[in-house]
CSV table of C-alpha atoms in Angstrom, one decimal:
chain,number,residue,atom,x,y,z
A,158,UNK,CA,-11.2,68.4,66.0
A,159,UNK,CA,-11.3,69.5,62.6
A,160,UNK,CA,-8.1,68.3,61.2
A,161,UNK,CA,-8.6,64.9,63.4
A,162,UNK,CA,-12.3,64.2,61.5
A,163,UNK,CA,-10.2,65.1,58.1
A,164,UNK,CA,-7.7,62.7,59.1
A,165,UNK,CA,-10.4,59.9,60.1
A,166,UNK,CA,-12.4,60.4,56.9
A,167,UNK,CA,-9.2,60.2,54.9
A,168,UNK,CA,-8.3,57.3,56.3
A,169,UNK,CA,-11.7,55.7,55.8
A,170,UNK,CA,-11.6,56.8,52.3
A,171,UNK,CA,-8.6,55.1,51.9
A,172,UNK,CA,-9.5,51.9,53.6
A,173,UNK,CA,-12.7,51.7,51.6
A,174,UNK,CA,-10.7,52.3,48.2
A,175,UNK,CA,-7.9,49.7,49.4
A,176,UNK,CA,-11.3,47.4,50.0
A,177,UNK,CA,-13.1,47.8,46.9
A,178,UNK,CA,-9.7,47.1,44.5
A,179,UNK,CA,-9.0,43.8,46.4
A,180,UNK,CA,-12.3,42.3,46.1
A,181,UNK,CA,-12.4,43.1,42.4
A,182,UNK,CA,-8.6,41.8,42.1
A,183,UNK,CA,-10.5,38.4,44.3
A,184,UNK,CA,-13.1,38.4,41.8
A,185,UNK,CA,-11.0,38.7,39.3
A,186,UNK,CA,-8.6,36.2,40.2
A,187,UNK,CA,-11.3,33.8,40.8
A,188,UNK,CA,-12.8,34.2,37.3
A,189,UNK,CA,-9.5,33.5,35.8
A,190,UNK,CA,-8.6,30.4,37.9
A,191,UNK,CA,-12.6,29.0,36.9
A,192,UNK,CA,-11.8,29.4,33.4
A,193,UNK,CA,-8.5,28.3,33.0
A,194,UNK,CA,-9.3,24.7,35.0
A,195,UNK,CA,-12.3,24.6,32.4
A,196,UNK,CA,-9.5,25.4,29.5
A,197,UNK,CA,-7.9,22.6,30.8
A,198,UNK,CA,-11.0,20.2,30.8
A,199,UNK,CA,-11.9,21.1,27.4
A,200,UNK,CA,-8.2,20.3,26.1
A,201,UNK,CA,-7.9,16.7,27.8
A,202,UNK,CA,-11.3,15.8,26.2
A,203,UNK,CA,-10.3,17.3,23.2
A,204,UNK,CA,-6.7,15.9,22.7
A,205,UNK,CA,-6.6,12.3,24.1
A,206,UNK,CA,-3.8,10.4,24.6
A,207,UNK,CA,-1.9,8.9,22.4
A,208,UNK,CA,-2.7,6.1,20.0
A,209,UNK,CA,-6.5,8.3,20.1
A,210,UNK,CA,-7.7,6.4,23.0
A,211,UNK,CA,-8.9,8.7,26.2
A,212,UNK,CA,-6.6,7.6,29.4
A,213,UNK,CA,-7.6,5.4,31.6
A,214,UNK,CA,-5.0,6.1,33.9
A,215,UNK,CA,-7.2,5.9,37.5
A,216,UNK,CA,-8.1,2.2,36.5
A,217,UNK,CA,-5.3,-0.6,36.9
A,218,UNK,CA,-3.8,-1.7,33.7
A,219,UNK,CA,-4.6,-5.4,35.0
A,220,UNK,CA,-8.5,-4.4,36.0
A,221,UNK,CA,-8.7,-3.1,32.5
A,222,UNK,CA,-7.7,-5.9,30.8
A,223,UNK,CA,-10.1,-7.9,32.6
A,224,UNK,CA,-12.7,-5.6,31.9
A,225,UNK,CA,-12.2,-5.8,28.3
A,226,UNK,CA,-11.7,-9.7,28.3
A,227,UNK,CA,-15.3,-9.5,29.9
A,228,UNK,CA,-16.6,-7.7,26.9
A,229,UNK,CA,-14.6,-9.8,24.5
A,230,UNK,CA,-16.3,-12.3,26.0
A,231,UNK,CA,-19.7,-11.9,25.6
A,232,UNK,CA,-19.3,-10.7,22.4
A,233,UNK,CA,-20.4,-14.3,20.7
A,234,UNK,CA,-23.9,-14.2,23.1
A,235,UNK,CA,-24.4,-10.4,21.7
A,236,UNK,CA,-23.3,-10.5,17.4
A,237,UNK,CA,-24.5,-14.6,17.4
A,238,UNK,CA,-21.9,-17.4,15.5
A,239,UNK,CA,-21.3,-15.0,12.2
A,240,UNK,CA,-18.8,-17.5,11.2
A,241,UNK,CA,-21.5,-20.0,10.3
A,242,UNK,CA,-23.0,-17.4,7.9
A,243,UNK,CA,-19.1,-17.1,6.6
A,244,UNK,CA,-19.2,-13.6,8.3
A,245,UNK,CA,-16.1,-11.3,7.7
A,246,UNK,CA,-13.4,-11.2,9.9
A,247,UNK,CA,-11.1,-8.8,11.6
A,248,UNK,CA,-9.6,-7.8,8.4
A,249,UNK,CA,-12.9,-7.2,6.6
A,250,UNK,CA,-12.5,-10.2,4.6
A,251,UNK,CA,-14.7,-13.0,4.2
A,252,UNK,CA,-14.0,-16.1,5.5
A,253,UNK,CA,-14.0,-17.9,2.2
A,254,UNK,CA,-11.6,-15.8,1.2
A,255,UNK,CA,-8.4,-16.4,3.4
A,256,UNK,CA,-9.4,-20.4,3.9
A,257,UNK,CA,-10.4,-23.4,2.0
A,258,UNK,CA,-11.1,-26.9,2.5
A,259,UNK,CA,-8.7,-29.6,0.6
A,260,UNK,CA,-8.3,-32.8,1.2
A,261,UNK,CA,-10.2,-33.0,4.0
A,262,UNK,CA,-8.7,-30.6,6.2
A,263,UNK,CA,-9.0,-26.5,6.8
A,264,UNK,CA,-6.7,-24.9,4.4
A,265,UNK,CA,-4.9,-20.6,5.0
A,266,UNK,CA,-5.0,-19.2,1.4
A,267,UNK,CA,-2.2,-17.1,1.3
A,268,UNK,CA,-2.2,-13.8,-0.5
A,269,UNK,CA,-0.3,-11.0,-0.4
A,270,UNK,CA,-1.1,-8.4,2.0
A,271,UNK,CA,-2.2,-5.2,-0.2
A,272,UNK,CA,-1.4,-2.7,1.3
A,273,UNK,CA,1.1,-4.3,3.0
A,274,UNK,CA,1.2,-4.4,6.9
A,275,UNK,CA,4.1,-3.6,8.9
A,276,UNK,CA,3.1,-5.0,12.5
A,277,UNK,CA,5.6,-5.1,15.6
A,278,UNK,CA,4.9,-8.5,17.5
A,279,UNK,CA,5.9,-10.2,20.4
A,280,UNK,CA,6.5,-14.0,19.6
A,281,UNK,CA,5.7,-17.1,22.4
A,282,UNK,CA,8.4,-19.4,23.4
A,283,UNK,CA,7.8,-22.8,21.9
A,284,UNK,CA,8.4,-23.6,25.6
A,285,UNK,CA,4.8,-22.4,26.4
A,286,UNK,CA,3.4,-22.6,22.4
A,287,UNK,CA,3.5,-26.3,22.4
A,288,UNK,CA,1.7,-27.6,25.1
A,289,UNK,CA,-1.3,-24.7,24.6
A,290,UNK,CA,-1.6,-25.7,21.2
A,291,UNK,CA,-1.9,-30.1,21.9
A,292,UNK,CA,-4.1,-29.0,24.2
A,293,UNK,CA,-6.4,-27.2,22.4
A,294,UNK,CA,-6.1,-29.4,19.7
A,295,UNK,CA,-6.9,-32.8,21.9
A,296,UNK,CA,-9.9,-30.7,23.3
A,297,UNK,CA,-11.4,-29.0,19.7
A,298,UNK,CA,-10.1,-32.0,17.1
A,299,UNK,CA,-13.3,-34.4,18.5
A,300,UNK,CA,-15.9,-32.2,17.9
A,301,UNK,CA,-14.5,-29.5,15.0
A,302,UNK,CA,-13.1,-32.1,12.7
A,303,UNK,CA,-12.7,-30.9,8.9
A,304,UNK,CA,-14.1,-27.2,10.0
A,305,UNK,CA,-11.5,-26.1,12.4
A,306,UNK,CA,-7.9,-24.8,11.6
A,307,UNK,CA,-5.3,-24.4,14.3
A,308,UNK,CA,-2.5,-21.8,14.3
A,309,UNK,CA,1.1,-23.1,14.0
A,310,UNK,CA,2.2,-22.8,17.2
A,311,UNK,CA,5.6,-21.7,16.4
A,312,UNK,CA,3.7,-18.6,15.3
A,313,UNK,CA,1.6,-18.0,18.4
A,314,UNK,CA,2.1,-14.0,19.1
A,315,UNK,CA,0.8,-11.3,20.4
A,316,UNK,CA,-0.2,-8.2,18.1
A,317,UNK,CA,1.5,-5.1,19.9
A,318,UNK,CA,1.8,-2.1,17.2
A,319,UNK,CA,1.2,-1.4,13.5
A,320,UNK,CA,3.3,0.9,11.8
A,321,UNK,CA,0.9,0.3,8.9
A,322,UNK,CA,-2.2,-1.6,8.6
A,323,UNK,CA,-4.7,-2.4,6.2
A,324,UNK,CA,-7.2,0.5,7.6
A,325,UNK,CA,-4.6,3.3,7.4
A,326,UNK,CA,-1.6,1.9,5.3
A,327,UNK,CA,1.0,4.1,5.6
A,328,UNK,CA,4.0,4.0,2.4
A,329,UNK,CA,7.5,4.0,3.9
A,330,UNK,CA,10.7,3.5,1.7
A,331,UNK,CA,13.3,1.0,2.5
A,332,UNK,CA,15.4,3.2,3.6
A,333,UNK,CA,12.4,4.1,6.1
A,334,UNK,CA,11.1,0.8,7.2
A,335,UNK,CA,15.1,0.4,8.2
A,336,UNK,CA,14.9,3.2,10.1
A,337,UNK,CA,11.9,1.5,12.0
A,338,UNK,CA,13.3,-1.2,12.8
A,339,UNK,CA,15.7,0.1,14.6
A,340,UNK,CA,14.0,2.9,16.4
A,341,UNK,CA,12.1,-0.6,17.3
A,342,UNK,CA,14.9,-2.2,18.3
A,343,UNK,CA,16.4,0.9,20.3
A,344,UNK,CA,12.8,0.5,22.2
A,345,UNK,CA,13.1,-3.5,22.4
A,346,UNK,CA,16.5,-2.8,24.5
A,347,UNK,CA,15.3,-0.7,27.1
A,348,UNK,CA,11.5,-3.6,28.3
A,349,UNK,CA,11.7,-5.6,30.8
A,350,UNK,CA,11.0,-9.3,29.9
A,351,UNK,CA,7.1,-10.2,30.7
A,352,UNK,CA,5.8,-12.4,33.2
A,353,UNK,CA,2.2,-13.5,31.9
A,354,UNK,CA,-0.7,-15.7,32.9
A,355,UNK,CA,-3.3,-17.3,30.6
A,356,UNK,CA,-6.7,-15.3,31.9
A,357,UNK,CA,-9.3,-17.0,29.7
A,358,UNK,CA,-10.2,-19.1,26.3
A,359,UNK,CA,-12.9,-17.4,24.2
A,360,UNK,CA,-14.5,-17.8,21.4
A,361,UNK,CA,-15.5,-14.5,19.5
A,362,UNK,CA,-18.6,-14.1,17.1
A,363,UNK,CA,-15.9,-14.8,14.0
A,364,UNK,CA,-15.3,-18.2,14.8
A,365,UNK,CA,-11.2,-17.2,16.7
A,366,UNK,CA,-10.1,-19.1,19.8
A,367,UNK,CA,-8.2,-16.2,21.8
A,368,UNK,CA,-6.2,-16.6,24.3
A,369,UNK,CA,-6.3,-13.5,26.9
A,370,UNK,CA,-3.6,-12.9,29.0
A,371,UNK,CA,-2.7,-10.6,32.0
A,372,UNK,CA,0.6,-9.6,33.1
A,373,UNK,CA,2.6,-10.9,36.7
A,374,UNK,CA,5.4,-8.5,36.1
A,375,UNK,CA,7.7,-6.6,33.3
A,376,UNK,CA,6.9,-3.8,31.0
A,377,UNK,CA,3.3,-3.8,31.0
A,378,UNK,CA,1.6,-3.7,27.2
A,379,UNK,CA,0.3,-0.2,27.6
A,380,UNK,CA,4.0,1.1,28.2
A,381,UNK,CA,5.4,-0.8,25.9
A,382,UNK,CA,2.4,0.7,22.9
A,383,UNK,CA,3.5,3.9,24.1
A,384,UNK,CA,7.1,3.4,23.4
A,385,UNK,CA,6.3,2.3,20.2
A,386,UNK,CA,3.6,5.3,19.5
A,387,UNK,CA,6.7,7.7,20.4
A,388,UNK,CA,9.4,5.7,18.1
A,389,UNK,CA,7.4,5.5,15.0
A,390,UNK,CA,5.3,8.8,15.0
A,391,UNK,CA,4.4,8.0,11.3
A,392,UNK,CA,2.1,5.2,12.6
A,393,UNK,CA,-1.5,5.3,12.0
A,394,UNK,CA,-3.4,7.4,14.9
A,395,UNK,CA,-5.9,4.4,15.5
A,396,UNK,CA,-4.3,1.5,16.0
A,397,UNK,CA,-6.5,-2.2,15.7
A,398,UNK,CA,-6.6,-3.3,19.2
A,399,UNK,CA,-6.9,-1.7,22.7
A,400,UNK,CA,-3.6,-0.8,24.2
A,401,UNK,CA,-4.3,-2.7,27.5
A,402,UNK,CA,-4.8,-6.0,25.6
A,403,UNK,CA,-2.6,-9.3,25.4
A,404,UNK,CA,-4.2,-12.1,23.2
A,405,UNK,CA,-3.1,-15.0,21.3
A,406,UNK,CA,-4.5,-16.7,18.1
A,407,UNK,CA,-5.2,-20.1,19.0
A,408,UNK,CA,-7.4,-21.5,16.1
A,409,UNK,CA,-10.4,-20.5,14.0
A,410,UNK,CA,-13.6,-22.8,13.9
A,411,UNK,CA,-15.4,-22.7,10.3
A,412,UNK,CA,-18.6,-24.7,10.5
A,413,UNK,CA,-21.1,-26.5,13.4
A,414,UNK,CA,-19.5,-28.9,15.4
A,415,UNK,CA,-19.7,-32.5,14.9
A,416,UNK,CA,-23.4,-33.7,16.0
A,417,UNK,CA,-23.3,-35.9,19.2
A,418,UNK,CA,-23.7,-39.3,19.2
A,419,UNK,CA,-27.5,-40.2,20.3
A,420,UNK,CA,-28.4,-43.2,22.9
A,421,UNK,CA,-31.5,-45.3,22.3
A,422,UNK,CA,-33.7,-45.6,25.4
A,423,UNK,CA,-34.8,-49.5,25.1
Protein backbone atom coordinates (compact mmCIF):
# COMPACT_ATOMS: atom_id res chain seq x y z
CA UNK A 1 0.00 0.00 0.00
CA UNK A 2 2.84 1.99 0.68
CA UNK A 3 4.69 2.00 -2.58
CA UNK A 4 1.07 2.17 -4.49
CA UNK A 5 0.13 5.76 -2.39
CA UNK A 6 4.05 6.76 -3.43
CA UNK A 7 3.22 5.90 -6.89
CA UNK A 8 -0.34 7.76 -6.75
CA UNK A 9 1.10 10.89 -5.26
CA UNK A 10 3.93 10.90 -7.79
CA UNK A 11 1.81 10.70 -10.38
CA UNK A 12 -0.41 13.46 -9.11
CA UNK A 13 2.65 15.55 -8.57
CA UNK A 14 3.38 15.08 -11.93
CA UNK A 15 0.05 15.73 -13.45
CA UNK A 16 -0.24 18.93 -11.37
CA UNK A 17 3.38 20.16 -12.62
CA UNK A 18 2.47 18.97 -16.33
CA UNK A 19 -0.84 21.32 -15.49
CA UNK A 20 0.59 24.30 -14.04
CA UNK A 21 3.45 24.66 -17.10
CA UNK A 22 0.70 24.49 -19.84
CA UNK A 23 -1.52 26.96 -18.53
CA UNK A 24 1.39 29.43 -18.06
CA UNK A 25 2.72 28.29 -21.78
CA UNK A 26 -1.58 29.17 -22.62
CA UNK A 27 -1.12 32.37 -20.95
CA UNK A 28 1.74 33.01 -22.41
CA UNK A 29 0.83 32.28 -25.76
CA UNK A 30 -2.19 34.25 -25.44
CA UNK A 31 -0.31 37.41 -24.27
CA UNK A 32 1.90 37.17 -27.24
CA UNK A 33 -0.77 36.58 -29.90
CA UNK A 34 -2.81 39.96 -28.07
CA UNK A 35 0.20 42.00 -28.60
CA UNK A 36 1.42 41.12 -31.82
CA UNK A 37 -2.30 41.69 -33.54
CA UNK A 38 -2.03 45.17 -31.65
CA UNK A 39 1.71 45.55 -33.29
CA UNK A 40 0.04 44.98 -36.33
CA UNK A 41 -2.82 47.64 -35.80
CA UNK A 42 -0.42 50.20 -34.69
CA UNK A 43 1.84 49.67 -37.93
CA UNK A 44 -1.21 49.87 -40.62
CA UNK A 45 -2.21 53.19 -38.88
CA UNK A 46 1.11 54.20 -38.67
CA UNK A 47 2.42 53.43 -42.28
CA UNK A 48 -0.48 53.94 -44.76
CA UNK A 49 -0.52 53.02 -48.10
CA UNK A 50 1.07 54.35 -50.61
CA UNK A 51 0.71 57.83 -52.13
CA UNK A 52 0.05 58.70 -47.91
CA UNK A 53 -3.58 58.01 -48.13
CA UNK A 54 -5.05 55.20 -45.55
CA UNK A 55 -6.64 52.24 -47.79
CA UNK A 56 -9.90 52.06 -48.45
CA UNK A 57 -9.78 48.79 -49.64
CA UNK A 58 -13.39 47.41 -48.04
CA UNK A 59 -15.22 50.23 -50.04
CA UNK A 60 -15.69 49.84 -53.93
CA UNK A 61 -13.41 51.96 -55.97
CA UNK A 62 -16.71 53.01 -57.89
CA UNK A 63 -18.77 53.82 -54.38
CA UNK A 64 -15.76 55.91 -53.52
CA UNK A 65 -15.71 57.93 -56.28
CA UNK A 66 -19.17 58.70 -55.79
CA UNK A 67 -18.58 59.48 -52.42
CA UNK A 68 -16.04 61.93 -53.14
CA UNK A 69 -17.99 63.50 -56.18
CA UNK A 70 -20.75 64.04 -53.40
CA UNK A 71 -18.37 66.08 -51.41
CA UNK A 72 -16.90 67.79 -54.46
CA UNK A 73 -20.14 68.68 -54.92
CA UNK A 74 -21.23 70.53 -52.21
CA UNK A 75 -18.25 72.17 -51.82
CA UNK A 76 -19.59 75.54 -53.63
CA UNK A 77 -22.80 75.50 -50.92
CA UNK A 78 -20.06 75.10 -47.96
CA UNK A 79 -16.69 77.74 -49.08
CA UNK A 80 -19.49 80.22 -51.11
CA UNK A 81 -18.54 81.50 -55.00
CA UNK A 82 -14.62 82.56 -53.99
CA UNK A 83 -14.20 83.15 -57.60
CA UNK A 84 -16.19 86.33 -57.44
CA UNK A 85 -13.93 87.66 -54.72
CA UNK A 86 -11.00 86.53 -57.34
CA UNK A 87 -10.23 83.76 -54.79
CA UNK A 88 -7.03 81.56 -55.35
CA UNK A 89 -7.17 78.51 -57.11
CA UNK A 90 -5.89 75.07 -56.97
CA UNK A 91 -2.45 76.16 -57.50
CA UNK A 92 -2.47 78.90 -54.92
CA UNK A 93 -2.59 81.47 -57.36
CA UNK A 94 -4.95 84.16 -57.79
CA UNK A 95 -7.21 84.27 -60.39
CA UNK A 96 -6.00 87.55 -61.81
CA UNK A 97 -3.00 86.08 -62.11
CA UNK A 98 -3.30 83.13 -64.75
CA UNK A 99 -6.28 85.09 -66.72
CA UNK A 100 -7.08 88.35 -68.24
CA UNK A 101 -9.78 89.96 -70.13
CA UNK A 102 -8.85 91.36 -73.82
CA UNK A 103 -10.78 92.20 -76.32
CA UNK A 104 -13.75 91.21 -74.98
CA UNK A 105 -13.14 87.68 -74.21
CA UNK A 106 -11.41 85.58 -71.13
CA UNK A 107 -7.85 85.44 -71.77
CA UNK A 108 -5.02 82.14 -70.05
CA UNK A 109 -1.76 84.17 -69.18
CA UNK A 110 0.84 81.86 -69.76
CA UNK A 111 3.83 81.67 -67.55
CA UNK A 112 6.28 79.37 -66.95
CA UNK A 113 5.70 76.82 -64.44
CA UNK A 114 8.40 77.57 -61.57
CA UNK A 115 9.17 74.93 -60.31
CA UNK A 116 8.36 73.14 -63.09
CA UNK A 117 5.64 70.25 -62.99
CA UNK A 118 6.13 66.97 -64.37
CA UNK A 119 2.49 65.45 -64.45
CA UNK A 120 1.46 61.98 -66.15
CA UNK A 121 -1.97 62.52 -67.85
CA UNK A 122 -4.44 60.67 -69.61
CA UNK A 123 -5.67 62.70 -72.77
CA UNK A 124 -9.67 62.41 -74.12
CA UNK A 125 -10.32 61.35 -77.64
CA UNK A 126 -11.52 64.28 -79.65
CA UNK A 127 -14.15 61.71 -80.45
CA UNK A 128 -15.75 62.34 -77.00
CA UNK A 129 -13.91 66.07 -76.34
CA UNK A 130 -15.88 67.69 -79.02
CA UNK A 131 -19.32 67.23 -78.40
CA UNK A 132 -18.77 67.83 -74.33
CA UNK A 133 -17.15 70.93 -75.06
CA UNK A 134 -20.23 72.53 -77.80
CA UNK A 135 -22.28 71.44 -75.30
CA UNK A 136 -21.14 73.13 -72.48
CA UNK A 137 -20.38 75.94 -74.40
CA UNK A 138 -24.16 76.36 -76.08
CA UNK A 139 -25.40 75.85 -72.37
CA UNK A 140 -22.78 78.44 -70.35
CA UNK A 141 -22.02 81.05 -73.54
CA UNK A 142 -25.86 82.75 -72.79
CA UNK A 143 -25.47 83.49 -69.41
CA UNK A 144 -21.37 83.70 -68.77
CA UNK A 145 -20.52 85.92 -71.70
CA UNK A 146 -17.13 87.87 -71.44
CA UNK A 147 -16.46 86.13 -67.77
CA UNK A 148 -16.27 82.50 -68.72
CA UNK A 149 -13.19 80.68 -70.44
CA UNK A 150 -13.59 77.26 -71.85
CA UNK A 151 -10.78 74.67 -72.01
CA UNK A 152 -9.57 73.67 -75.54
CA UNK A 153 -11.03 70.54 -75.93
CA UNK A 154 -8.22 68.97 -77.69
CA UNK A 155 -6.69 69.27 -74.17
CA UNK A 156 -9.48 67.79 -72.13
CA UNK A 157 -7.47 65.26 -69.62
CA UNK A 158 -7.53 63.68 -66.69
CA UNK A 159 -4.70 64.45 -64.00
CA UNK A 160 -3.37 60.90 -62.96
CA UNK A 161 0.23 61.37 -61.26
CA UNK A 162 2.80 64.08 -60.54
CA UNK A 163 6.31 63.17 -60.51
CA UNK A 164 6.79 66.83 -59.41
CA UNK A 165 4.40 69.42 -58.58
CA UNK A 166 4.41 72.86 -57.45
CA UNK A 167 3.91 71.74 -53.57
CA UNK A 168 6.81 69.28 -53.46
CA UNK A 169 8.92 70.02 -56.67
CA UNK A 170 11.22 67.41 -57.04
CA UNK A 171 14.66 68.33 -59.42
CA UNK A 172 15.44 65.42 -61.86
CA UNK A 173 18.19 65.70 -64.59
CA UNK A 174 17.49 64.95 -68.21
CA UNK A 175 18.98 61.99 -68.09
CA UNK A 176 16.35 61.32 -65.12
CA UNK A 177 13.17 62.68 -66.46
CA UNK A 178 14.11 60.11 -69.52
CA UNK A 179 14.34 57.54 -67.28
CA UNK A 180 10.63 58.44 -66.22
CA UNK A 181 9.28 58.39 -69.05
CA UNK A 182 9.96 55.30 -69.80
CA UNK A 183 9.47 53.58 -66.50
CA UNK A 184 5.99 55.46 -67.56
CA UNK A 185 5.77 54.05 -70.61
CA UNK A 186 6.85 50.33 -69.43
CA UNK A 187 3.62 50.95 -66.94
CA UNK A 188 1.39 52.47 -70.01
CA UNK A 189 2.06 48.88 -71.81
CA UNK A 190 0.84 46.62 -69.27
CA UNK A 191 -3.39 48.99 -68.55
CA UNK A 192 -6.12 47.96 -69.98
CA UNK A 193 -7.88 50.62 -72.06
CA UNK A 194 -10.78 52.47 -69.85
CA UNK A 195 -14.35 52.33 -70.25
CA UNK A 196 -15.80 55.60 -68.56
CA UNK A 197 -19.18 57.33 -67.99
CA UNK A 198 -19.73 61.04 -67.32
CA UNK A 199 -21.10 60.89 -63.49
CA UNK A 200 -21.87 64.59 -62.93
CA UNK A 201 -21.13 68.50 -63.94
CA UNK A 202 -20.06 70.60 -60.98
CA UNK A 203 -19.18 73.72 -60.24
CA UNK A 204 -16.56 74.03 -57.33
CA UNK A 205 -16.16 77.22 -54.99
CA UNK A 206 -13.17 78.41 -57.54
CA UNK A 207 -15.30 79.09 -60.34
CA UNK A 208 -14.06 75.20 -62.44
CA UNK A 209 -16.70 73.20 -64.36
CA UNK A 210 -15.49 69.49 -63.68
CA UNK A 211 -16.47 66.77 -65.20
CA UNK A 212 -16.58 63.50 -62.84
CA UNK A 213 -16.32 60.33 -64.15
CA UNK A 214 -16.64 56.61 -63.03
CA UNK A 215 -15.21 53.73 -64.62
CA UNK A 216 -17.44 50.71 -66.78
CA UNK A 217 -14.39 48.58 -67.16
CA UNK A 218 -10.27 48.62 -67.61
CA UNK A 219 -7.55 49.48 -65.29
CA UNK A 220 -9.33 51.24 -62.61
CA UNK A 221 -7.54 54.84 -61.65
CA UNK A 222 -6.44 53.61 -58.25
CA UNK A 223 -4.39 50.73 -59.92
CA UNK A 224 -3.17 52.55 -62.44
CA UNK A 225 -1.78 55.58 -59.43
CA UNK A 226 -0.28 52.77 -57.86
CA UNK A 227 1.64 51.59 -60.85
CA UNK A 228 2.88 54.88 -61.24
CA UNK A 229 3.66 55.37 -57.22
CA UNK A 230 5.90 52.09 -57.73
CA UNK A 231 7.61 53.35 -61.19
CA UNK A 232 8.68 56.69 -60.06
CA UNK A 233 9.46 56.21 -56.26
CA UNK A 234 11.10 59.79 -56.37
CA UNK A 235 7.60 61.27 -56.64
CA UNK A 236 6.30 63.51 -54.01
CA UNK A 237 4.59 61.38 -51.03
CA UNK A 238 1.27 63.49 -51.26
CA UNK A 239 0.14 63.68 -54.43
CA UNK A 240 -2.77 66.69 -55.47
CA UNK A 241 -5.86 64.67 -55.93
CA UNK A 242 -7.43 61.51 -54.38
CA UNK A 243 -6.35 58.40 -55.99
CA UNK A 244 -9.99 57.21 -56.68
CA UNK A 245 -10.78 60.28 -58.71
CA UNK A 246 -11.46 60.85 -62.63
CA UNK A 247 -12.21 64.51 -63.56
CA UNK A 248 -12.07 66.72 -66.42
CA UNK A 249 -11.51 70.60 -66.83
CA UNK A 250 -14.31 71.74 -68.62
CA UNK A 251 -14.18 75.67 -68.19
CA UNK A 252 -13.64 78.23 -65.49
CA UNK A 253 -16.46 80.96 -64.84
CA UNK A 254 -14.82 84.50 -63.68
CA UNK A 255 -17.58 86.83 -62.74
CA UNK A 256 -21.70 86.81 -62.06
CA UNK A 257 -23.72 85.64 -64.75
CA UNK A 258 -25.48 87.76 -67.12
CA UNK A 259 -28.65 89.32 -65.26
CA UNK A 260 -31.97 87.97 -66.63
CA UNK A 261 -34.06 89.72 -68.78
CA UNK A 262 -37.12 91.22 -66.57
CA UNK A 263 -41.02 91.13 -67.88
CA UNK A 264 -43.21 94.15 -67.14
CA UNK A 265 -46.53 93.06 -65.63
CA UNK A 266 -49.01 95.66 -67.55
Amino acid sequence: METASARISTRCHWWSHTKTVTLIWFISFVLFYSFFHMALQNSSQNYPSSGGITSHSHIPNGERRARLYDKMARDLDDHGAAFLKQGETSQSLLLSDIFTLKDGSVTPVHKAANPPVRANVLYLSPKYSVPISDAVKRIFSPHFDKVIWFQNSSLYHFSMFHASHHISPVPATEDEIEAEATAVRAVAEDLCPLKIVLDRVILTSTGVLLGCWQVISGTDPMTIRAKLRTALPNAPEKQLYDPAILHTSFARLLGHPRASPTVELL
